[in-house]
């Protein structure tokens, strides 16, 4: 059964809907700024955080008092995406999937020392139920929390649920918030860049973190749809709890399964939207994977230089922007990239170019060695 993308939304530092976000990316603008936040630590850091006025713009009129920032972002994004369709979560044939890596982890930071907030506020399933109730969902929401591949896995899961006949429509939404907890975790790996991140560049030194929410509505109904979901696949390196594969073969396997499952060859792909975190080992692994999958000459970009790493929202945010680029017939540049910096050269896009594409490949990777890849095609 074919599954179609019928609506989408992004809420983040660059805008509160997909069009606003895409326009900022096309203009080369980044949400990454120097953040001088004493509540996050003694030193400033680069990250893509939502300005208070942008958050207010996103949730204005929704009356979300009593909801956390994470919950507000998800509700605002899903509400805007749903407004583009006649699909409603009050329909028993409509499912809800929420992807996140940290959920309401910020609540830990807001308590006095030694005080732990109620588990009902921290458990992702409980948070999802609260969000579902606010959105009027009648079905129990499904939470996908699979490190940084969560957003793409949520899309793939939604596709499979529709194909199985369980639902006719799925609202896939996800978010993560840049908190002190998240920042300190990446700092403990010495993985946070002292400058805005530079994916695939020889002088890359680590990630820039970000926060955002994004929603993609899937349906078996092709009416008003112009994007078809192709095949997707998940793999695992089985290598290290935080270090990616040294060969890239496992991500390549997921790419190849996505291609063959969609009946495509590498030359059919207009561009690859890579994970591209700008860490030394991730970008090296991805470059090797592209070679193994026969995609070394296909244009590849990373959107981390615009959004930072948005964790559980990354797969959704980047897939939506990439779909928009494919519709517009452009290949986006990799912001921050100047000098090739991987041992197996790949075709990293560093300028905005006009080039029609019928299919794109989105890839993601995450801690624990997880990888996912998925094809998106024009109808």
CSV table of C-alpha atoms in Angstrom, one decimal:
chain,number,residue,atom,x,y,z
A,1,UNK,CA,0.0,0.0,0.0
A,2,UNK,CA,1.3,3.5,-0.9
A,3,UNK,CA,1.6,6.0,1.9
A,4,UNK,CA,1.6,9.7,1.2
A,5,UNK,CA,2.8,12.9,3.0
A,6,UNK,CA,-0.2,15.2,3.2
A,7,UNK,CA,0.9,18.0,5.6
A,8,UNK,CA,3.9,19.1,7.6
A,9,UNK,CA,5.1,21.7,10.0
A,10,UNK,CA,8.3,22.8,11.7
A,11,UNK,CA,8.4,25.0,14.9
A,12,UNK,CA,11.9,26.2,15.8
A,13,UNK,CA,14.3,29.1,16.0
A,14,UNK,CA,13.9,29.8,12.3
A,15,UNK,CA,10.1,30.0,12.2
A,16,UNK,CA,6.8,28.5,13.2
A,17,UNK,CA,5.8,26.8,9.9
A,18,UNK,CA,7.5,24.9,7.1
A,19,UNK,CA,7.5,27.8,4.7
A,20,UNK,CA,9.1,30.3,7.2
A,21,UNK,CA,11.8,27.7,8.0
A,22,UNK,CA,12.5,26.9,4.4
A,23,UNK,CA,12.8,30.5,3.4
A,24,UNK,CA,15.4,31.1,6.2
A,25,UNK,CA,17.4,28.1,5.0
A,26,UNK,CA,17.3,29.2,1.4
A,27,UNK,CA,18.6,32.6,2.5
A,28,UNK,CA,21.5,30.9,4.3
A,29,UNK,CA,20.4,31.9,7.8
A,30,UNK,CA,21.1,29.8,10.8
A,31,UNK,CA,19.4,29.5,14.1
A,32,UNK,CA,22.7,28.8,15.8
A,33,UNK,CA,23.8,31.7,18.1
A,34,UNK,CA,26.3,32.2,20.9
A,35,UNK,CA,24.2,31.5,24.0
A,36,UNK,CA,25.4,33.3,27.2
A,37,UNK,CA,23.3,31.3,29.7
A,38,UNK,CA,24.7,31.1,33.2
A,39,UNK,CA,21.9,28.7,34.1
A,40,UNK,CA,23.4,26.3,31.5
A,41,UNK,CA,27.0,26.5,32.8
A,42,UNK,CA,29.9,28.9,33.4
A,43,UNK,CA,30.8,29.3,29.7
A,44,UNK,CA,28.9,30.5,26.7
A,45,UNK,CA,28.1,27.9,24.0
A,46,UNK,CA,26.8,27.9,20.5
A,47,UNK,CA,23.3,26.4,20.1
A,48,UNK,CA,20.0,26.9,18.2
A,49,UNK,CA,17.5,28.0,20.8
A,50,UNK,CA,14.1,29.5,20.3
A,51,UNK,CA,13.8,33.2,21.3
A,52,UNK,CA,10.9,33.8,23.7
A,53,UNK,CA,9.0,35.8,21.1
A,54,UNK,CA,9.3,32.9,18.6
A,55,UNK,CA,7.9,30.5,21.1
A,56,UNK,CA,5.1,32.9,21.9
A,57,UNK,CA,4.3,33.2,18.2
A,58,UNK,CA,4.1,29.4,17.9
A,59,UNK,CA,1.8,28.9,20.8
A,60,UNK,CA,-0.2,32.2,20.6
A,61,UNK,CA,-3.9,31.6,21.1
A,62,UNK,CA,-3.6,28.0,22.1
A,63,UNK,CA,-3.9,28.6,25.8
A,64,UNK,CA,-1.1,26.2,26.9
A,65,UNK,CA,-0.6,27.4,30.4
A,66,UNK,CA,0.4,24.4,32.6
A,67,UNK,CA,2.2,22.6,29.8
A,68,UNK,CA,6.0,22.3,29.6
A,69,UNK,CA,8.0,23.8,26.8
A,70,UNK,CA,8.4,20.4,25.3
A,71,UNK,CA,4.7,19.8,25.4
A,72,UNK,CA,3.9,23.3,24.0
A,73,UNK,CA,6.2,22.7,21.0
A,74,UNK,CA,4.7,19.4,20.1
A,75,UNK,CA,1.1,20.6,20.5
A,76,UNK,CA,1.8,23.8,18.5
A,77,UNK,CA,3.5,21.9,15.7
A,78,UNK,CA,0.8,19.1,15.5
A,79,UNK,CA,-2.0,21.7,15.6
A,80,UNK,CA,-0.6,23.7,12.7
A,81,UNK,CA,0.0,20.7,10.6
A,82,UNK,CA,-3.6,19.3,11.3
A,83,UNK,CA,-5.0,22.7,10.3
A,84,UNK,CA,-3.8,22.0,6.7
A,85,UNK,CA,-6.0,18.9,6.4
A,86,UNK,CA,-9.4,17.5,7.3
A,87,UNK,CA,-7.7,14.7,9.3
A,88,UNK,CA,-8.6,14.6,13.0
A,89,UNK,CA,-7.2,12.7,15.9
A,90,UNK,CA,-10.7,12.2,17.2
A,91,UNK,CA,-11.1,9.7,14.3
A,92,UNK,CA,-10.5,6.1,15.4
A,93,UNK,CA,-8.7,5.5,12.1
A,94,UNK,CA,-6.1,8.2,12.9
A,95,UNK,CA,-3.0,7.3,15.0
A,96,UNK,CA,-0.5,9.5,16.8
A,97,UNK,CA,3.2,8.9,17.1
A,98,UNK,CA,5.5,11.1,19.2
A,99,UNK,CA,9.3,10.9,18.8
A,100,UNK,CA,11.7,12.3,21.4
A,101,UNK,CA,15.0,11.4,23.1
A,102,UNK,CA,14.6,13.4,26.3
A,103,UNK,CA,10.9,14.5,26.6
A,104,UNK,CA,10.4,16.4,29.8
A,105,UNK,CA,13.9,15.9,31.2
A,106,UNK,CA,14.0,19.7,31.8
A,107,UNK,CA,11.8,19.2,34.8
A,108,UNK,CA,14.8,17.7,36.7
A,109,UNK,CA,16.6,21.0,36.4
A,110,UNK,CA,13.7,23.0,37.8
A,111,UNK,CA,13.6,21.2,41.1
A,112,UNK,CA,15.5,21.9,44.3
A,113,UNK,CA,18.5,19.7,44.9
A,114,UNK,CA,17.5,16.2,45.8
A,115,UNK,CA,13.9,16.7,44.7
A,116,UNK,CA,12.7,14.5,41.9
A,117,UNK,CA,9.5,15.5,40.0
A,118,UNK,CA,6.7,12.9,39.9
A,119,UNK,CA,7.4,10.1,37.5
A,120,UNK,CA,4.0,10.8,35.8
A,121,UNK,CA,5.7,14.0,34.5
A,122,UNK,CA,8.9,12.3,33.4
A,123,UNK,CA,7.7,9.1,31.8
A,124,UNK,CA,7.5,9.7,28.0
A,125,UNK,CA,4.3,7.5,27.8
A,126,UNK,CA,2.5,9.7,30.4
A,127,UNK,CA,3.7,12.9,28.7
A,128,UNK,CA,2.4,11.5,25.4
A,129,UNK,CA,-1.0,10.8,26.9
A,130,UNK,CA,-1.2,14.4,28.2
A,131,UNK,CA,-0.4,15.7,24.7
A,132,UNK,CA,-2.8,13.3,23.1
A,133,UNK,CA,-5.6,14.4,25.4
A,134,UNK,CA,-4.9,18.1,24.5
A,135,UNK,CA,-5.0,17.2,20.8
A,136,UNK,CA,-8.2,15.3,21.2
A,137,UNK,CA,-6.8,11.9,20.2
A,138,UNK,CA,-8.9,8.9,20.8
A,139,UNK,CA,-6.2,6.3,20.3
A,140,UNK,CA,-3.3,5.6,22.6
A,141,UNK,CA,-0.2,7.5,21.3
A,142,UNK,CA,2.9,5.6,20.5
A,143,UNK,CA,6.3,6.9,21.7
A,144,UNK,CA,9.4,6.4,19.7
A,145,UNK,CA,12.6,7.1,21.7
A,146,UNK,CA,15.5,5.5,19.8
A,147,UNK,CA,18.3,8.1,20.2
A,148,UNK,CA,18.9,10.5,17.4
A,149,UNK,CA,17.1,8.3,14.7
A,150,UNK,CA,13.8,8.6,16.6
A,151,UNK,CA,12.2,11.1,14.1
A,152,UNK,CA,12.9,9.0,11.0
A,153,UNK,CA,12.0,5.8,12.8
A,154,UNK,CA,8.7,7.4,13.8
A,155,UNK,CA,7.9,8.1,10.1
A,156,UNK,CA,8.9,4.6,9.1
A,157,UNK,CA,6.7,3.2,11.9
A,158,UNK,CA,3.8,5.3,10.8
A,159,UNK,CA,4.2,4.1,7.2
A,160,UNK,CA,4.1,0.5,8.4
A,161,UNK,CA,1.1,1.0,10.6
A,162,UNK,CA,-0.9,2.4,7.7
A,163,UNK,CA,0.3,-0.3,5.3
A,164,UNK,CA,-0.8,-3.0,7.8
A,165,UNK,CA,-4.3,-1.6,7.8
A,166,UNK,CA,-4.3,-0.5,11.4
A,167,UNK,CA,-4.8,3.2,10.6
A,168,UNK,CA,-5.7,5.3,7.6
A,169,UNK,CA,-3.8,8.3,8.8
A,170,UNK,CA,-0.9,8.9,11.2
A,171,UNK,CA,0.2,12.2,12.8
A,172,UNK,CA,3.9,11.8,13.4
A,173,UNK,CA,5.3,14.6,15.6
A,174,UNK,CA,8.4,15.0,17.6
A,175,UNK,CA,10.5,17.4,19.6
A,176,UNK,CA,13.4,17.9,21.9
A,177,UNK,CA,14.4,21.0,24.0
A,178,UNK,CA,18.0,22.2,24.5
A,179,UNK,CA,18.4,21.9,28.2
A,180,UNK,CA,21.3,22.0,30.6
A,181,UNK,CA,21.0,18.2,31.0
A,182,UNK,CA,21.4,17.7,27.2
A,183,UNK,CA,24.2,20.2,26.9
A,184,UNK,CA,26.2,18.7,29.8
A,185,UNK,CA,25.8,15.2,28.4
A,186,UNK,CA,27.4,16.2,25.1
A,187,UNK,CA,30.0,18.2,26.8
A,188,UNK,CA,31.0,15.2,28.9
A,189,UNK,CA,31.9,13.5,25.5
A,190,UNK,CA,33.9,16.7,24.6
A,191,UNK,CA,31.6,16.7,21.5
A,192,UNK,CA,30.3,20.3,21.6
A,193,UNK,CA,31.9,22.6,19.1
A,194,UNK,CA,33.4,25.9,20.3
A,195,UNK,CA,32.1,27.5,17.0
A,196,UNK,CA,29.0,26.8,14.9
A,197,UNK,CA,29.3,23.2,13.6
A,198,UNK,CA,31.0,22.4,10.3
A,199,UNK,CA,29.7,19.1,8.9
A,200,UNK,CA,32.1,17.1,6.8
A,201,UNK,CA,34.7,19.9,7.0
A,202,UNK,CA,38.3,19.2,7.8
A,203,UNK,CA,38.2,21.6,10.7
A,204,UNK,CA,35.0,20.3,12.3
A,205,UNK,CA,35.2,19.9,16.1
A,206,UNK,CA,31.8,18.7,17.2
A,207,UNK,CA,28.1,19.3,17.3
A,208,UNK,CA,26.0,22.4,17.8
A,209,UNK,CA,22.8,21.5,19.7
A,210,UNK,CA,19.4,22.8,18.8
A,211,UNK,CA,15.7,22.6,19.8
A,212,UNK,CA,12.6,22.2,17.6
A,213,UNK,CA,9.4,20.4,17.0
A,214,UNK,CA,8.2,19.0,13.7
A,215,UNK,CA,5.1,17.1,12.4
A,216,UNK,CA,4.5,15.1,9.3
A,217,UNK,CA,1.0,13.8,8.6
A,218,UNK,CA,0.8,10.5,6.7
A,219,UNK,CA,-2.2,9.1,4.9
A,220,UNK,CA,-3.2,6.3,2.6
A,221,UNK,CA,-5.4,8.8,0.7
A,222,UNK,CA,-3.5,10.4,-2.3
A,223,UNK,CA,-5.8,13.4,-2.5
A,224,UNK,CA,-3.8,16.6,-2.5
A,225,UNK,CA,-0.6,14.6,-1.8
A,226,UNK,CA,2.5,15.1,-3.9
A,227,UNK,CA,5.1,13.1,-1.9
A,228,UNK,CA,5.2,9.3,-1.6
A,229,UNK,CA,7.0,7.4,1.2
A,230,UNK,CA,9.5,4.9,-0.3
A,231,UNK,CA,11.0,2.1,1.6
A,232,UNK,CA,13.0,2.5,4.8
A,233,UNK,CA,15.3,0.4,6.9
A,234,UNK,CA,17.0,0.3,10.3
A,235,UNK,CA,20.3,-1.2,11.2
A,236,UNK,CA,22.7,-1.3,14.2
A,237,UNK,CA,26.5,-1.1,14.2
A,238,UNK,CA,26.9,-3.4,17.3
A,239,UNK,CA,30.1,-1.5,17.8
A,240,UNK,CA,30.1,0.8,20.8
A,241,UNK,CA,27.6,2.6,23.1
A,242,UNK,CA,28.6,6.0,21.7
A,243,UNK,CA,31.2,5.5,19.0
A,244,UNK,CA,29.9,4.8,15.5
A,245,UNK,CA,31.0,2.0,13.2
A,246,UNK,CA,34.6,2.3,11.9
A,247,UNK,CA,33.6,0.9,8.5
A,248,UNK,CA,30.2,2.5,7.8
A,249,UNK,CA,28.9,-0.8,6.4
A,250,UNK,CA,25.9,-1.0,8.8
A,251,UNK,CA,24.5,2.4,7.7
A,252,UNK,CA,25.3,1.4,4.1
A,253,UNK,CA,23.2,-1.7,4.6
A,254,UNK,CA,20.2,0.4,5.7
A,255,UNK,CA,20.7,2.7,2.6
A,256,UNK,CA,20.8,-0.2,0.3
A,257,UNK,CA,17.7,-1.8,1.8
A,258,UNK,CA,15.9,1.5,1.3
A,259,UNK,CA,17.0,1.7,-2.3
A,260,UNK,CA,16.2,-1.9,-3.3
A,261,UNK,CA,12.9,-1.8,-1.4
A,262,UNK,CA,11.9,1.3,-3.4
A,263,UNK,CA,13.0,-0.3,-6.7
A,264,UNK,CA,15.7,2.4,-7.2
A,265,UNK,CA,19.4,2.5,-8.1
A,266,UNK,CA,21.9,5.0,-6.6
A,267,UNK,CA,21.8,7.1,-9.8
A,268,UNK,CA,18.0,7.7,-9.2
A,269,UNK,CA,18.7,9.6,-6.0
A,270,UNK,CA,18.8,13.4,-6.5
A,271,UNK,CA,20.5,14.0,-3.2
A,272,UNK,CA,21.2,12.5,0.2
A,273,UNK,CA,20.2,14.4,3.4
A,274,UNK,CA,22.8,13.1,5.8
A,275,UNK,CA,22.9,13.1,9.5
A,276,UNK,CA,26.1,15.1,9.4
A,277,UNK,CA,26.6,16.0,13.0
A,278,UNK,CA,30.1,17.5,12.4
A,279,UNK,CA,31.8,15.1,14.9
A,280,UNK,CA,35.0,13.5,13.7
A,281,UNK,CA,33.8,10.0,13.8
A,282,UNK,CA,30.2,10.4,12.6
A,283,UNK,CA,31.0,12.3,9.4
A,284,UNK,CA,33.8,9.8,8.6
A,285,UNK,CA,31.5,6.9,9.1
A,286,UNK,CA,28.8,8.4,6.9
A,287,UNK,CA,31.3,9.1,4.1
A,288,UNK,CA,32.4,5.5,4.1
A,289,UNK,CA,28.7,4.3,4.2
A,290,UNK,CA,28.0,6.5,1.1
A,291,UNK,CA,30.8,4.8,-0.7
A,292,UNK,CA,29.7,1.3,0.3
A,293,UNK,CA,26.1,2.1,-0.9
A,294,UNK,CA,27.3,3.4,-4.3
A,295,UNK,CA,26.3,7.0,-3.5
A,296,UNK,CA,29.7,8.7,-3.3
A,297,UNK,CA,29.0,10.9,-6.3
A,298,UNK,CA,25.4,11.8,-5.4
A,299,UNK,CA,25.1,15.3,-3.9
A,300,UNK,CA,24.9,15.1,-0.1
A,301,UNK,CA,24.1,17.8,2.5
A,302,UNK,CA,23.7,18.2,6.2
A,303,UNK,CA,21.2,20.7,7.7
A,304,UNK,CA,22.9,20.7,11.2
A,305,UNK,CA,24.5,24.1,10.4
A,306,UNK,CA,21.0,25.7,10.2
A,307,UNK,CA,19.2,23.9,13.1
A,308,UNK,CA,22.0,22.4,15.2
A,309,UNK,CA,21.3,18.8,16.3
A,310,UNK,CA,17.7,18.6,17.4
A,311,UNK,CA,17.9,15.0,18.6
A,312,UNK,CA,14.5,13.4,18.5
A,313,UNK,CA,13.2,16.0,16.1
A,314,UNK,CA,16.1,15.9,13.7
A,315,UNK,CA,14.8,13.2,11.3
A,316,UNK,CA,11.5,15.0,11.0
A,317,UNK,CA,12.9,18.5,10.6
A,318,UNK,CA,15.5,17.5,8.1
A,319,UNK,CA,13.1,15.2,6.1
A,320,UNK,CA,10.6,18.0,5.8
A,321,UNK,CA,13.1,20.6,4.7
A,322,UNK,CA,14.6,18.2,2.2
A,323,UNK,CA,11.1,17.4,0.8
A,324,UNK,CA,10.5,21.1,0.3
A,325,UNK,CA,13.9,21.4,-1.5
A,326,UNK,CA,13.0,18.5,-3.8
A,327,UNK,CA,9.7,20.1,-4.6
A,328,UNK,CA,11.4,23.4,-5.4
A,329,UNK,CA,14.1,21.7,-7.5
A,330,UNK,CA,17.0,22.8,-5.4
A,331,UNK,CA,19.9,21.1,-3.5
A,332,UNK,CA,20.7,22.9,-0.3
A,333,UNK,CA,24.2,23.8,0.8
A,334,UNK,CA,25.9,22.4,3.9
A,335,UNK,CA,26.3,25.5,6.0
A,336,UNK,CA,29.8,25.6,7.6
A,337,UNK,CA,31.4,23.2,5.0
A,338,UNK,CA,34.5,24.6,3.2
A,339,UNK,CA,37.3,22.1,3.1
A,340,UNK,CA,36.8,18.3,2.5
A,341,UNK,CA,37.5,16.5,5.7
A,342,UNK,CA,36.8,12.8,5.3
A,343,UNK,CA,39.1,10.0,4.1
A,344,UNK,CA,36.7,8.8,1.4
A,345,UNK,CA,35.6,11.8,-0.6
A,346,UNK,CA,31.9,12.4,-1.1
A,347,UNK,CA,30.0,15.1,-3.1
A,348,UNK,CA,29.1,17.5,-0.3
A,349,UNK,CA,26.9,20.3,-1.5
A,350,UNK,CA,28.3,23.7,-0.4
A,351,UNK,CA,26.3,26.0,-2.7
A,352,UNK,CA,22.6,26.4,-3.5
A,353,UNK,CA,22.1,24.8,-6.8
A,354,UNK,CA,19.1,24.3,-9.1
A,355,UNK,CA,18.7,20.6,-9.9
A,356,UNK,CA,15.5,18.7,-10.2
A,357,UNK,CA,15.1,15.5,-8.1
A,358,UNK,CA,12.5,12.8,-8.2
A,359,UNK,CA,13.8,10.9,-5.1
A,360,UNK,CA,15.8,11.8,-2.0
A,361,UNK,CA,17.4,9.6,0.6
A,362,UNK,CA,17.3,10.7,4.3
A,363,UNK,CA,19.8,9.1,6.7
A,364,UNK,CA,20.2,9.3,10.5
A,365,UNK,CA,22.5,7.7,13.0
A,366,UNK,CA,22.6,7.7,16.8
A,367,UNK,CA,24.2,6.6,20.0
A,368,UNK,CA,24.2,2.9,20.5
A,369,UNK,CA,25.1,2.5,16.9
A,370,UNK,CA,21.6,2.8,15.5
A,371,UNK,CA,21.0,3.9,11.9
A,372,UNK,CA,18.0,4.5,9.7
A,373,UNK,CA,17.5,5.4,6.0
A,374,UNK,CA,14.4,6.2,4.1
A,375,UNK,CA,13.4,7.3,0.5
A,376,UNK,CA,11.0,10.1,-0.2
A,377,UNK,CA,9.7,10.5,-3.8
A,378,UNK,CA,7.7,12.9,-5.8
A,379,UNK,CA,4.2,11.5,-6.7
